[in-house]
Coordinates of C-alpha atoms and ligand atoms in Angstrom, one line a residue:
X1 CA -12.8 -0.7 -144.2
X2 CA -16.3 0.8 -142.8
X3 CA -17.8 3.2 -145.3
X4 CA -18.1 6.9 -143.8
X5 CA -21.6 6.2 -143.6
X6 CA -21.1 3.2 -141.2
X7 CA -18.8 5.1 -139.1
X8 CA -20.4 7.9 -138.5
X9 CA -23.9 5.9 -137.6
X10 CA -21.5 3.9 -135.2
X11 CA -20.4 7.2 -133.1
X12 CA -23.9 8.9 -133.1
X13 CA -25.1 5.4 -131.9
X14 CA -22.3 5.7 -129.5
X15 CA -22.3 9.6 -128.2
X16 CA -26.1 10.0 -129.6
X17 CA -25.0 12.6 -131.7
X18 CA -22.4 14.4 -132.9
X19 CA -20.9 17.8 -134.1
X20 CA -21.4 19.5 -137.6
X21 CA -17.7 19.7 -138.0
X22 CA -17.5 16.2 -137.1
X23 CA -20.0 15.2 -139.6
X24 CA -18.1 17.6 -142.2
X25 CA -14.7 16.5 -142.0
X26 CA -15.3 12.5 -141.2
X27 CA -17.5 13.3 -145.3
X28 CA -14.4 15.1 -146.9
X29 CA -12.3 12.8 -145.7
X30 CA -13.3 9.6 -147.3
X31 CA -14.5 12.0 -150.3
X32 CA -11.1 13.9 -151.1
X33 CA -9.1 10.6 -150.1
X34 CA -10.5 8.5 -152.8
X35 CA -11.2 10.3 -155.9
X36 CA -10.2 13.2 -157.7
X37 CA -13.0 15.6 -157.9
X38 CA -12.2 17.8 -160.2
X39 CA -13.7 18.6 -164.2
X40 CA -15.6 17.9 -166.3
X41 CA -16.5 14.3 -166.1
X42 CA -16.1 14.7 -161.8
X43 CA -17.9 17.2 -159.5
X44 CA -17.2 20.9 -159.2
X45 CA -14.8 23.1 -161.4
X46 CA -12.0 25.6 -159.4
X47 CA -10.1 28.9 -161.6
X48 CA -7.4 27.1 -162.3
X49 CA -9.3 24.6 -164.0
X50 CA -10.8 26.8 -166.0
X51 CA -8.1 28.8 -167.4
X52 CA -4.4 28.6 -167.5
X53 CA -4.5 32.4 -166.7
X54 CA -5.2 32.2 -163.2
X55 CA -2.3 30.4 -162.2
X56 CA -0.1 32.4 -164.3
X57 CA -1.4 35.3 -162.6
X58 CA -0.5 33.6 -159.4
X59 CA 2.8 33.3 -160.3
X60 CA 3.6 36.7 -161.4
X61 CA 2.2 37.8 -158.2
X62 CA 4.6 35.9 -155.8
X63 CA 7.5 36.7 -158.8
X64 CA 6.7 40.3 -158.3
X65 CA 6.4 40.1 -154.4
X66 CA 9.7 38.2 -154.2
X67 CA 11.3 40.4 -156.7
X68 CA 11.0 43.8 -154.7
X69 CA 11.8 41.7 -151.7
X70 CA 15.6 41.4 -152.8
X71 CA 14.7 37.8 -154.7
X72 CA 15.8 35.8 -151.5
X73 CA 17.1 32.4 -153.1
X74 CA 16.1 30.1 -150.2
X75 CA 12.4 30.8 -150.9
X76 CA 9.7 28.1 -151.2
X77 CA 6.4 27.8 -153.2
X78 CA 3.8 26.2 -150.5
X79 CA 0.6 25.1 -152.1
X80 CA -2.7 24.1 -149.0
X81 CA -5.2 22.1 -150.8
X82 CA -3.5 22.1 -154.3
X83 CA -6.3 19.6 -156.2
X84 CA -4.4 18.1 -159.2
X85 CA -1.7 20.7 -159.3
X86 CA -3.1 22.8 -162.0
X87 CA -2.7 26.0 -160.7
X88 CA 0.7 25.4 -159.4
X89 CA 1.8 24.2 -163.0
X90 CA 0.8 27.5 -164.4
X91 CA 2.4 29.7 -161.8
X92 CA 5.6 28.2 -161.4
X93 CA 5.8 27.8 -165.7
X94 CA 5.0 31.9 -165.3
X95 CA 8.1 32.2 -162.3
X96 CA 10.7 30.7 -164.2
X97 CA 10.0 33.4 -167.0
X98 CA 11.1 35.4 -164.3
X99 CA 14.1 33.7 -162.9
X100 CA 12.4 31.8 -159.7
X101 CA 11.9 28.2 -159.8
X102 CA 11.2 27.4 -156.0
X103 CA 11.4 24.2 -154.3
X104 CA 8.0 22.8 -154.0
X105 CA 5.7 21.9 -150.9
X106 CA 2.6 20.5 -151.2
X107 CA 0.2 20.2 -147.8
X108 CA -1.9 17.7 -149.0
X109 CA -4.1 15.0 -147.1
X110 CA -5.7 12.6 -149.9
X111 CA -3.2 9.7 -151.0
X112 CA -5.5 9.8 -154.4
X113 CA -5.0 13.7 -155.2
X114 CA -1.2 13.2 -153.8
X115 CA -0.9 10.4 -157.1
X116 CA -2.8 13.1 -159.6
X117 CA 0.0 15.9 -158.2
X118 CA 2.9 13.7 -158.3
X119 CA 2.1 13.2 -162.3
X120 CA 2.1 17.6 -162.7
X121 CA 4.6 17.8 -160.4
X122 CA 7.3 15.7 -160.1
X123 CA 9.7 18.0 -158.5
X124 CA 7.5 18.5 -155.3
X125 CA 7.3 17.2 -151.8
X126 CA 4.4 16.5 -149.6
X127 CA 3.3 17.4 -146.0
X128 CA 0.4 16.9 -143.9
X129 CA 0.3 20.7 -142.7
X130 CA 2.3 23.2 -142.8
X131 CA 4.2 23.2 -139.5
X132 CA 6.0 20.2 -141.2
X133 CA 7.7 22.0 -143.7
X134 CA 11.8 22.1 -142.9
X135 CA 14.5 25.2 -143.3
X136 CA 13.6 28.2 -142.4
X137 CA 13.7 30.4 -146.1
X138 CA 10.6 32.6 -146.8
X139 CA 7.6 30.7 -147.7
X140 CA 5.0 31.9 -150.7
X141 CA 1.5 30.0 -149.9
X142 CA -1.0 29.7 -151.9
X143 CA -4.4 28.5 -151.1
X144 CA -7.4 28.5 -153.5
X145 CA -10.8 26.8 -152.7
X146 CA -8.6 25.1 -149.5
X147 CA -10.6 26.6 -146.3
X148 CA -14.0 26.1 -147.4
X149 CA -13.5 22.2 -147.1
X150 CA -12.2 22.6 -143.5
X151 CA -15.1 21.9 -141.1
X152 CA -17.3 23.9 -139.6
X153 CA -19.3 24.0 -136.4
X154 CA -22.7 25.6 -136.3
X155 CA -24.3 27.2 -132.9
X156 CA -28.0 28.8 -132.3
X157 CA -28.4 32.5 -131.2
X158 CA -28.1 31.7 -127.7
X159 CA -24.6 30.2 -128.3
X160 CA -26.1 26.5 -128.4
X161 CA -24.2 23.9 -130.7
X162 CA -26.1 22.2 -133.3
X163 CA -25.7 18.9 -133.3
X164 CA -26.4 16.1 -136.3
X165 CA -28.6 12.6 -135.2
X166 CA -29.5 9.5 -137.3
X167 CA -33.7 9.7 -137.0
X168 CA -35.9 7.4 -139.3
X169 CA -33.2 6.1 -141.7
X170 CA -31.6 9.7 -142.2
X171 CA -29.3 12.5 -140.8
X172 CA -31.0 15.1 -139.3
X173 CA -29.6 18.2 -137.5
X174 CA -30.7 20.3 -134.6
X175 CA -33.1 22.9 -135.9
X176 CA -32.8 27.0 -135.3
X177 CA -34.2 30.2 -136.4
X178 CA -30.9 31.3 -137.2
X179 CA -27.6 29.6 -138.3
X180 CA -24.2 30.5 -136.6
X181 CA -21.0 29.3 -137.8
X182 CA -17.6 29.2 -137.6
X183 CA -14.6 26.9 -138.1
X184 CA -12.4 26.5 -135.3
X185 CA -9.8 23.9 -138.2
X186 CA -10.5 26.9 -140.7
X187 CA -8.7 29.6 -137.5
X188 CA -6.4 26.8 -136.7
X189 CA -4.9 26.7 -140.2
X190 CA -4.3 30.5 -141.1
X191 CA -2.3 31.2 -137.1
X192 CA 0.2 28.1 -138.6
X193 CA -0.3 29.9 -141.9
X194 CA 0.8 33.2 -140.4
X195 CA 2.9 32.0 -137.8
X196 CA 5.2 30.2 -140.6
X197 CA 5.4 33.7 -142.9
X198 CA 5.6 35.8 -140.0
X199 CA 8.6 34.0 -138.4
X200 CA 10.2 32.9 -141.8
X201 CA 9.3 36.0 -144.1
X202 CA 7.3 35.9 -146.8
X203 CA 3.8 35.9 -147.7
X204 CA 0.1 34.1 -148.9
X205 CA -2.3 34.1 -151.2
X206 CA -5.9 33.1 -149.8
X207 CA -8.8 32.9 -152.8
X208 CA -12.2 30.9 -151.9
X209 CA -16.5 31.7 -151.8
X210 CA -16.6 34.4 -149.4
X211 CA -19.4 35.1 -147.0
X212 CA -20.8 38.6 -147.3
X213 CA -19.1 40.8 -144.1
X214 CA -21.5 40.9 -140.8
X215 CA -23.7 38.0 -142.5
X216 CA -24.9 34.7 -140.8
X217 CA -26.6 32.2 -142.2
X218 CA -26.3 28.4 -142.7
X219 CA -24.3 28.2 -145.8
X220 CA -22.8 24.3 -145.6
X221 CA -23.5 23.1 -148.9
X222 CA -22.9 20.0 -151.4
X223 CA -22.5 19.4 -154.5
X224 CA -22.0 16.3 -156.9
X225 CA -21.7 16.1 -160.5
X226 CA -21.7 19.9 -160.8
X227 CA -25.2 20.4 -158.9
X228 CA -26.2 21.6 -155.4
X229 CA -27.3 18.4 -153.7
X230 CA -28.2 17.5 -150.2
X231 CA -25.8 17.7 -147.4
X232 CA -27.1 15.6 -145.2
X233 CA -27.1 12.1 -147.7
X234 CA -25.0 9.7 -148.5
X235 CA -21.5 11.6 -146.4
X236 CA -18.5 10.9 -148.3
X237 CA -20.2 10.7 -151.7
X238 CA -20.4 14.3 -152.5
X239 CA -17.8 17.4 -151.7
X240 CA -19.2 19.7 -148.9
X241 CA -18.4 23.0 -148.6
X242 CA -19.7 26.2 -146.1
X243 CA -18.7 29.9 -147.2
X244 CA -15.4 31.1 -145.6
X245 CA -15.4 34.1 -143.3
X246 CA -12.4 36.1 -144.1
X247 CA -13.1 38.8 -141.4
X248 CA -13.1 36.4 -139.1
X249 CA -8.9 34.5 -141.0
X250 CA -8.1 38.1 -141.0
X251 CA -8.6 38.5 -137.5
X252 CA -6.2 35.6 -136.3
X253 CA -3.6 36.4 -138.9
X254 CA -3.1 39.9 -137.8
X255 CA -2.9 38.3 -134.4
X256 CA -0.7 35.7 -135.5
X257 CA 1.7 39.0 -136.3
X258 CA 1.3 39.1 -140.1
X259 CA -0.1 42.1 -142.8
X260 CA -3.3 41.3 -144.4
X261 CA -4.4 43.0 -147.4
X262 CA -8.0 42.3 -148.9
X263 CA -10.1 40.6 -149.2
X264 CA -10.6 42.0 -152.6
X265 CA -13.0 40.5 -154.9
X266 CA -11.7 37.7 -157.7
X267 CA -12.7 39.7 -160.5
X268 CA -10.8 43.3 -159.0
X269 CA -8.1 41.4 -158.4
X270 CA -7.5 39.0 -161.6
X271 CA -7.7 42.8 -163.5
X272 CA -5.5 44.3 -161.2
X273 CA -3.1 42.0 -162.4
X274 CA -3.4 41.9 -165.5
X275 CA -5.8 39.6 -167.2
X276 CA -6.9 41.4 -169.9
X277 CA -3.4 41.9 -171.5
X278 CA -3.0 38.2 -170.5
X279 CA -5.9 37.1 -172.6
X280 CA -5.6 39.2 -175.6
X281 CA -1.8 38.2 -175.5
X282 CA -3.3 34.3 -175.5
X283 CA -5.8 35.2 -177.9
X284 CA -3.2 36.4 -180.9
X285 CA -0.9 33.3 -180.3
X286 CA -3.8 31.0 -180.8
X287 CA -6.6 32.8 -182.8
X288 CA -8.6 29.3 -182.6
X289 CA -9.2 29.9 -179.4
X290 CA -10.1 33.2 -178.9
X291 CA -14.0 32.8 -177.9
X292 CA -13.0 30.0 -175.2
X293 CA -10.7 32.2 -174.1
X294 CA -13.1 35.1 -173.7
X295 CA -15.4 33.1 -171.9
X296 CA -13.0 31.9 -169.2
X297 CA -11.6 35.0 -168.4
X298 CA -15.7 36.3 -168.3
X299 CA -16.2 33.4 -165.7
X300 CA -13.1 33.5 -163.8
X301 CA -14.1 37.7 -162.9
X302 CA -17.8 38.5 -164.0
X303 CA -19.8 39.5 -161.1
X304 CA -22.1 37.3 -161.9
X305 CA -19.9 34.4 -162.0
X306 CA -16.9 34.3 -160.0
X307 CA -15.9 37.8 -160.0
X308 CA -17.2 38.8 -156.4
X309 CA -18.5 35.8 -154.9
X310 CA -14.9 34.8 -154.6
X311 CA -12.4 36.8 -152.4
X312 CA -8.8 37.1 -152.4
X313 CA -6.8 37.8 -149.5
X314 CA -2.8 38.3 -149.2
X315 CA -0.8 38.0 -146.1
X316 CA 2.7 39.4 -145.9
X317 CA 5.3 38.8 -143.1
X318 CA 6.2 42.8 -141.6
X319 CA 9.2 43.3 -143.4
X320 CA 8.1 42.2 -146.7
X321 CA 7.1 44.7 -149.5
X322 CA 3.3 45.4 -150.3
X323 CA 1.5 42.7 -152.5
X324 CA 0.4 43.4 -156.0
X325 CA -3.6 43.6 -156.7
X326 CA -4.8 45.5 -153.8
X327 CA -6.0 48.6 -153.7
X328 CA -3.4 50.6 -150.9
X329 CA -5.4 52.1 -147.6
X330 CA -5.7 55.3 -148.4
Ligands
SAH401 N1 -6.9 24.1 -155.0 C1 -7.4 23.1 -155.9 C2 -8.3 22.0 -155.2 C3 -9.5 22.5 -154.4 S1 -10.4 21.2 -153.7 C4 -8.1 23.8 -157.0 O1 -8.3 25.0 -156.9 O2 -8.4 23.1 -158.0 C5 -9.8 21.1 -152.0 C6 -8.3 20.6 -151.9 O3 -8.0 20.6 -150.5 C7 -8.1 19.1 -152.3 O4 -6.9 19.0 -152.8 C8 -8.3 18.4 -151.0 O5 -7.8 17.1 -151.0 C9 -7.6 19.3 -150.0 N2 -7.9 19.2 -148.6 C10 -9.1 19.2 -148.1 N3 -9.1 19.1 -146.7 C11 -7.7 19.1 -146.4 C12 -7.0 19.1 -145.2 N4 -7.6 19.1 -144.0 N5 -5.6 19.1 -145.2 C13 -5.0 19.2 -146.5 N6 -5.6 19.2 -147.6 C14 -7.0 19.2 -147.6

């Protein structure tokens, strides 16, 4: 099988170059769909990775949201993007407490990530997006660190694309004074996200690196082994990633004819719901771990750490009650 790197020298040879997103999602891919990423010993580090309390929180969110929606029984946990299943381990384990143990759905394109889930997860069932799910119950999604993986496309100010090349043994893009982008996959995926929830009932949780409102900027970026490294080398070899612009997935969710509430910053949001009783609660049943515990519940909403970088957002179908963890318009 051709290497990504082989493939995509063989259609900029072809076309003479090619788009950003092209570049993007050709890299992610062969990267996603042959290794798992994740910890320690891999490349980057998500919440749910670094604390059981996030996905616990998760789950009492949608147990709370389908509680004071009449606790339909035909409802189903969906889960874009889910890594090795981490977070939907903790949230479900959280649910049951509760009395709802959902059928699972899992929209997931690598066949290596699928193996890792399959091992957490036993119970679930996989898809390759979302409009592939069957019945028509109320769907709960839940999508952390999913969108900023999808591709992007980046244009100049006068609307030009920028497009990559293969110059002098490298890949080089189209230079500009100033960076606009946007991801047409990124738009694609929330209108099926909120075309599901709005015609099923129901509702989503969206959490990922947010771009700061009215901002542009280049902001594609990779990393490997836990360090910013060049996006432009070695494609496949190393997770890339661009900032996600939630004004913009609000936008085409409210058209798609769903609520959206947020985005609200990771750290508001995590003590909204509840993380400090969480943690202390953690902290007495195993005193040994009281310090770790600290620590992840000071990276997972710190301000300098995860707490605003990362946004949450929540979609809700038109008849479904409002979400926990956001602050009601006033
Ligand atoms: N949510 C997990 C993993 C985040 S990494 C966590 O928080 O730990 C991004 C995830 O999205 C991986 O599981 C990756 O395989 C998946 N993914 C990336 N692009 C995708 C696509 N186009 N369709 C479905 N899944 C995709």
């Amino acid at each position: 099988m051709p290497s990504p790197d082989q493939r995509l020298r063989r259609r900029i040879a072809a076309q003479g170059s090619i788009s950003v997103a092209d570049f993007m999602a050709e890299a992610n891919a062969h990267y996603y769909g042959s290794r798992d990423p994740l910890g320690a010993a891999g490349d980057f580090i998500t919440a749910p990775e670094i604390s059981q309390m996030f996905g616990e929180l998760v789950g009492i969110w949608i147990a709370d949201l389908w509680s004071r929606a009449g606790r339909p029984l035909d409802l189903h946990f969906v889960e874009l993007g889910p890594g090795r299943g981490t977070l939907a381990r903790d949230a479900l384990r959280a649910m049951s407490r509760i009395g709802l143990a959902p059928p699972v759905e899992l929209v997931e394109t690598s066949p290596a990530l699928r193996e890792v889930q399959a091992a957490n997860l036993p119970q679930a069932r996989w898809h390759d997006r979302i409009t592939d799910l069957d019945g028509d119950g109320p769907l709960i999604v839940v999508a952390n660190e999913f969108f900023d993986a999808l591709p992007i496309t980046q244009h100049d100010c006068e609307g030009r694309e920028l497009r990559v090349r293969f110059a002098d043994g490298r890949y080089v893009r189209d230079a500009a004074d100033m960076v606009i982008e946007s991801s047409p996959a990124a738009l694609e995926a929330i209108a099926q996200v909120a075309g599901e929830i709005a015609r099923r009932g129901g509702g989503a949780l969206i959490i990922d690196y947010s771009r700061e409102p009215g901002s542009v900027g280049d902001t594609l970026q990779a990393v490997s082994a836990h360090e910013r490294a060049d996006p432009w080398i070695d494609p496949g070899s190393r997770d890339l990633t661009a900032l996600v612009d939630f004004g913009a997935l609000g936008e085409r969710a409210t058209s798609s004819g769903v609520r959206v509430h947020g985005p609200t910053g990771q750290g508001d949001w995590l003590d909204a719901m509840g993380i400090g009783l969480r943690a202390a609660a953690l902290a007495r049943r195993h005193p040994d771990r009281t310090e770790e515990i600290a620590t992840a519940r000071d990276r997972l909403t710190a301000p300098g750490q995860m707490g605003r970088l990362f946004k949450v957002m929540a979609l809700t179908a038109p008849d479904w009650p409002e979400p926990a963890g956001f602050m009601s318009a006033m």
